[in-house]
Amino acid sequence: MVEARNVHKAFGRLEVLKGIDMIVRRGQVLCLIGPSGSGKSTFLRCINHLEKIDGGQLSVDGELVGYRQQGKSLYELKDNEVCRKRAEIGMVFQRFNLFPHMSVLDNITSGPMWVKRASGGPSKDRARQLLDRVGLADKVDAYPNQLSGGQQQRVAIARALAMDPKLMLFDEPTSALDPELVGDVLDVMRSLAEDGMTMIVVTHEIGFAREVGDTVVFMDGGVVVEQGDPVQVLTDPQHERTQSFLAKVL
């Protein structure tokens, strides 16, 4: 589903990604862990072309991200083509990014109706089903400021799912939540994994990575330091830097 080959990204003179190689197979849950500033979130943003890579190759479902190849030449996609491809990838951020002036129902239906030109009736029916799935069936008419952080994040997940994505990206989805609210969000993500959704999760929730992840990748300094089976990486890491990081967070 996702393949990265020698991916580089810099902001000015600061090189954030220094040759990332990674494969995420269809139906797999890959958890990215590592210290702040290691490049995890930047890599996630590159996958849906919120950031342009400076070198290497990145593809989703067999198609290059942000570019089209003709022969040996690469051509950057036009903005409308990028948006169409991006609509196939759901992304959930640290901050919920809900539209504050819209009800929960309208937040969820906005994507399908505006981007996919879906009709209102089926979009609203689908939104209600998704709200029921994330445990918020009674919040259809509520506004974001009437919800807790955990509830807002679950609405954000439902909004992403309303676009029927082939891939879900989670950028530290629980880091802005009070500890007692984390479990509800992780339960929704666990349910998605059980249903076979392909997911890349940037997280500090080591227990979630161990339990739900198919692969754990430890990044530091813009490179992949270690990756493999969650139990192996998290309980018997081979690299000294991984050992040092886990000793501090566990």
Short mmCIF file of C-alpha atoms in Angstrom, two decimals:
data_model
loop_
_atom_site.label_atom_id
_atom_site.label_comp_id
_atom_site.label_asym_id
_atom_site.label_seq_id
_atom_site.Cartn_x
_atom_site.Cartn_y
_atom_site.Cartn_z
CA MET A 1 0.00 0.00 0.00
CA VAL A 2 2.86 2.39 0.84
CA GLU A 3 6.42 2.17 -0.41
CA ALA A 4 9.18 4.65 0.41
CA ARG A 5 12.56 4.41 -1.27
CA ASN A 6 15.40 6.64 -0.10
CA VAL A 7 13.00 9.48 0.78
CA HIS A 8 14.62 12.81 1.66
CA LYS A 9 13.05 16.00 2.97
CA ALA A 10 14.67 19.22 4.12
CA PHE A 11 13.40 22.55 5.40
CA GLY A 12 16.06 24.98 4.31
CA ARG A 13 19.34 23.65 5.63
CA LEU A 14 17.63 21.34 8.12
CA GLU A 15 17.51 17.81 6.70
CA VAL A 16 14.55 16.13 8.39
CA LEU A 17 14.35 12.86 6.43
CA LYS A 18 17.65 11.33 5.42
CA GLY A 19 16.83 8.42 3.17
CA ILE A 20 13.75 6.61 4.49
CA ASP A 21 13.05 3.11 3.20
CA MET A 22 9.76 1.59 4.30
CA ILE A 23 7.03 -0.74 3.08
CA VAL A 24 3.50 -0.91 4.47
CA ARG A 25 1.46 -3.80 3.15
CA ARG A 26 -2.28 -3.73 2.58
CA GLY A 27 -4.17 -4.36 5.81
CA GLN A 28 -1.07 -3.79 7.93
CA VAL A 29 -0.79 -1.52 10.99
CA LEU A 30 2.62 0.13 11.15
CA CYS A 31 3.48 2.13 14.26
CA LEU A 32 6.14 4.82 14.11
CA ILE A 33 7.84 5.60 17.41
CA GLY A 34 10.77 7.80 18.31
CA PRO A 35 11.70 11.08 20.02
CA SER A 36 10.24 14.43 19.01
CA GLY A 37 12.00 15.85 15.98
CA SER A 38 12.93 12.47 14.56
CA GLY A 39 10.95 13.02 11.33
CA LYS A 40 7.93 10.83 12.03
CA SER A 41 5.25 13.46 11.46
CA THR A 42 7.06 14.91 8.45
CA PHE A 43 7.17 11.47 6.84
CA LEU A 44 3.45 11.06 7.47
CA ARG A 45 2.72 14.44 5.85
CA CYS A 46 4.79 13.45 2.83
CA ILE A 47 2.62 10.39 2.26
CA ASN A 48 -0.41 12.52 1.37
CA HIS A 49 1.68 15.29 -0.21
CA LEU A 50 1.11 17.89 2.48
CA GLU A 51 4.89 18.13 2.21
CA LYS A 52 6.83 17.54 -1.01
CA ILE A 53 9.75 15.17 -0.83
CA ASP A 54 13.12 16.43 -2.06
CA GLY A 55 14.51 13.11 -3.17
CA GLY A 56 13.74 9.43 -3.51
CA GLN A 57 10.40 7.92 -4.37
CA LEU A 58 7.15 7.55 -2.47
CA SER A 59 4.10 5.67 -3.71
CA VAL A 60 0.65 4.78 -2.38
CA ASP A 61 -1.25 1.84 -3.84
CA GLY A 62 1.22 1.62 -6.71
CA GLU A 63 0.98 5.30 -7.72
CA LEU A 64 3.62 7.96 -7.09
CA VAL A 65 2.66 10.56 -4.52
CA GLY A 66 2.41 14.00 -6.11
CA TYR A 67 3.97 13.02 -9.43
CA ARG A 68 3.31 11.17 -12.65
CA GLN A 69 6.03 9.26 -14.45
CA GLN A 70 6.29 9.25 -18.22
CA GLY A 71 9.25 7.30 -19.45
CA LYS A 72 12.20 8.42 -17.36
CA SER A 73 10.71 11.83 -16.58
CA LEU A 74 8.64 12.91 -13.57
CA TYR A 75 5.89 15.53 -13.83
CA GLU A 76 4.33 17.13 -10.79
CA LEU A 77 0.56 16.67 -10.56
CA LYS A 78 -1.73 19.66 -10.74
CA ASP A 79 -3.40 20.81 -7.53
CA ASN A 80 -6.76 19.28 -8.43
CA GLU A 81 -5.09 15.92 -9.14
CA VAL A 82 -3.23 16.07 -5.83
CA CYS A 83 -6.47 16.81 -3.98
CA ARG A 84 -8.23 13.92 -5.68
CA LYS A 85 -5.49 11.51 -4.61
CA ARG A 86 -5.35 13.00 -1.12
CA ALA A 87 -9.08 12.33 -0.73
CA GLU A 88 -8.27 8.61 -0.80
CA ILE A 89 -6.13 8.91 2.33
CA GLY A 90 -7.63 9.68 5.73
CA MET A 91 -5.55 11.67 8.18
CA VAL A 92 -6.13 12.35 11.86
CA PHE A 93 -3.98 15.03 13.48
CA GLN A 94 -2.87 15.76 17.05
CA ARG A 95 -5.31 18.64 17.13
CA PHE A 96 -8.75 17.72 15.95
CA ASN A 97 -9.14 20.42 13.26
CA LEU A 98 -12.93 20.25 13.33
CA PHE A 99 -14.87 23.15 11.86
CA PRO A 100 -16.06 24.98 15.01
CA HIS A 101 -19.07 26.59 13.30
CA MET A 102 -20.43 23.27 12.06
CA SER A 103 -22.34 20.57 13.91
CA VAL A 104 -20.82 17.13 14.30
CA LEU A 105 -23.02 15.82 11.48
CA ASP A 106 -21.98 18.63 9.13
CA ASN A 107 -18.31 18.14 9.97
CA ILE A 108 -18.53 14.52 8.88
CA THR A 109 -20.61 15.08 5.74
CA SER A 110 -18.60 18.07 4.49
CA GLY A 111 -15.91 15.96 2.79
CA PRO A 112 -18.16 13.55 0.89
CA MET A 113 -20.53 16.33 -0.18
CA TRP A 114 -17.96 18.96 -1.15
CA VAL A 115 -15.12 16.82 -2.45
CA LYS A 116 -16.91 13.75 -3.79
CA ARG A 117 -20.13 15.56 -4.69
CA ALA A 118 -22.09 12.91 -2.80
CA SER A 119 -25.78 13.56 -2.18
CA GLY A 120 -26.87 14.75 1.24
CA GLY A 121 -29.18 11.92 2.26
CA PRO A 122 -26.75 9.00 1.89
CA SER A 123 -23.91 11.12 3.32
CA LYS A 124 -25.91 11.86 6.46
CA ASP A 125 -26.93 8.21 6.83
CA ARG A 126 -23.28 7.18 6.54
CA ALA A 127 -22.25 9.86 9.06
CA ARG A 128 -24.76 8.55 11.59
CA GLN A 129 -23.45 5.00 11.11
CA LEU A 130 -19.90 6.19 11.69
CA LEU A 131 -20.88 8.16 14.78
CA ASP A 132 -22.50 5.04 16.16
CA ARG A 133 -19.31 3.13 15.43
CA VAL A 134 -17.16 5.59 17.39
CA GLY A 135 -19.66 5.68 20.26
CA LEU A 136 -21.09 9.13 19.62
CA ALA A 137 -24.51 8.43 18.12
CA ASP A 138 -26.08 10.91 20.53
CA LYS A 139 -23.80 13.80 19.46
CA VAL A 140 -25.13 14.32 15.92
CA ASP A 141 -26.31 17.87 16.55
CA ALA A 142 -23.58 18.91 18.99
CA TYR A 143 -20.85 21.43 18.14
CA PRO A 144 -17.13 20.82 18.72
CA ASN A 145 -16.95 23.18 21.70
CA GLN A 146 -19.59 21.06 23.43
CA LEU A 147 -17.42 17.94 23.24
CA SER A 148 -14.46 16.68 25.24
CA GLY A 149 -11.11 16.31 23.52
CA GLY A 150 -11.56 12.56 23.23
CA GLN A 151 -14.99 12.99 21.69
CA GLN A 152 -13.66 15.55 19.22
CA GLN A 153 -10.91 13.16 18.17
CA ARG A 154 -13.40 10.38 17.61
CA VAL A 155 -15.46 12.74 15.43
CA ALA A 156 -12.26 13.51 13.50
CA ILE A 157 -11.76 9.78 12.92
CA ALA A 158 -15.37 9.42 11.75
CA ARG A 159 -14.88 12.38 9.41
CA ALA A 160 -11.83 10.74 7.86
CA LEU A 161 -13.65 7.42 7.49
CA ALA A 162 -16.57 9.13 5.74
CA MET A 163 -14.33 9.52 2.68
CA ASP A 164 -13.91 5.70 2.48
CA PRO A 165 -10.10 5.93 2.53
CA LYS A 166 -7.83 3.13 1.41
CA LEU A 167 -5.24 4.22 4.00
CA MET A 168 -5.47 5.94 7.39
CA LEU A 169 -2.70 8.12 8.82
CA PHE A 170 -2.67 9.01 12.52
CA ASP A 171 -0.28 11.70 13.75
CA GLU A 172 -0.05 11.24 17.53
CA PRO A 173 -3.85 11.20 17.81
CA THR A 174 -3.87 10.93 21.62
CA SER A 175 -1.05 13.31 22.54
CA ALA A 176 -3.38 16.28 23.13
CA LEU A 177 -5.82 14.30 25.28
CA ASP A 178 -6.16 13.98 29.02
CA PRO A 179 -5.01 10.48 30.09
CA GLU A 180 -8.52 9.27 30.95
CA LEU A 181 -9.73 10.08 27.44
CA VAL A 182 -7.01 8.20 25.57
CA GLY A 183 -8.58 4.76 25.89
CA ASP A 184 -11.75 5.59 23.95
CA VAL A 185 -9.75 6.84 20.95
CA LEU A 186 -7.42 3.85 21.00
CA ASP A 187 -10.41 1.52 21.14
CA VAL A 188 -11.74 3.02 17.90
CA MET A 189 -8.33 2.63 16.26
CA ARG A 190 -8.09 -0.95 17.50
CA SER A 191 -11.48 -1.67 15.92
CA LEU A 192 -10.29 -0.28 12.60
CA ALA A 193 -7.23 -2.51 12.73
CA GLU A 194 -9.40 -5.55 13.41
CA ASP A 195 -11.45 -4.69 10.32
CA GLY A 196 -8.32 -4.72 8.15
CA MET A 197 -7.78 -0.99 7.63
CA THR A 198 -4.24 -0.15 6.50
CA MET A 199 -2.89 2.27 9.09
CA ILE A 200 0.29 4.20 9.81
CA VAL A 201 0.29 5.49 13.36
CA VAL A 202 2.77 7.94 14.84
CA THR A 203 2.39 7.31 18.54
CA HIS A 204 3.92 7.41 21.99
CA GLU A 205 1.45 4.78 23.17
CA ILE A 206 3.90 1.89 23.38
CA GLY A 207 1.26 -0.51 24.70
CA PHE A 208 -0.93 0.16 21.66
CA ALA A 209 2.02 -0.35 19.32
CA ARG A 210 2.82 -3.67 20.97
CA GLU A 211 -0.76 -4.93 20.96
CA VAL A 212 -2.13 -3.65 17.65
CA GLY A 213 0.88 -3.01 15.43
CA ASP A 214 2.05 -5.54 12.89
CA THR A 215 5.34 -3.67 12.54
CA VAL A 216 7.06 -1.11 14.76
CA VAL A 217 9.53 1.34 13.26
CA PHE A 218 11.85 3.34 15.50
CA MET A 219 13.03 6.59 13.92
CA ASP A 220 15.63 9.02 15.18
CA GLY A 221 17.49 11.84 13.49
CA GLY A 222 15.62 11.44 10.23
CA VAL A 223 16.52 7.78 9.68
CA VAL A 224 14.98 4.39 10.41
CA VAL A 225 17.10 3.01 13.23
CA GLU A 226 15.27 -0.26 13.79
CA GLN A 227 12.10 -1.97 12.60
CA GLY A 228 10.42 -5.31 12.93
CA ASP A 229 7.92 -7.33 14.93
CA PRO A 230 6.53 -5.22 17.81
CA VAL A 231 7.43 -7.74 20.51
CA GLN A 232 10.99 -8.04 19.25
CA VAL A 233 11.58 -4.31 18.81
CA LEU A 234 9.91 -3.26 22.05
CA THR A 235 11.14 -5.99 24.39
CA ASP A 236 14.48 -6.94 22.86
CA PRO A 237 15.72 -4.00 20.77
CA GLN A 238 19.03 -4.60 19.04
CA HIS A 239 20.17 -1.02 18.52
CA GLU A 240 21.62 0.96 21.40
CA ARG A 241 19.62 4.08 20.49
CA THR A 242 16.35 2.10 20.55
CA GLN A 243 17.30 0.64 23.93
CA SER A 244 18.00 4.10 25.32
CA PHE A 245 14.71 5.55 24.06
CA LEU A 246 12.58 2.68 25.36
CA ALA A 247 14.31 2.75 28.74
CA LYS A 248 13.08 6.32 29.16
CA VAL A 249 9.51 5.91 27.92
CA LEU A 250 8.56 2.55 29.39
#
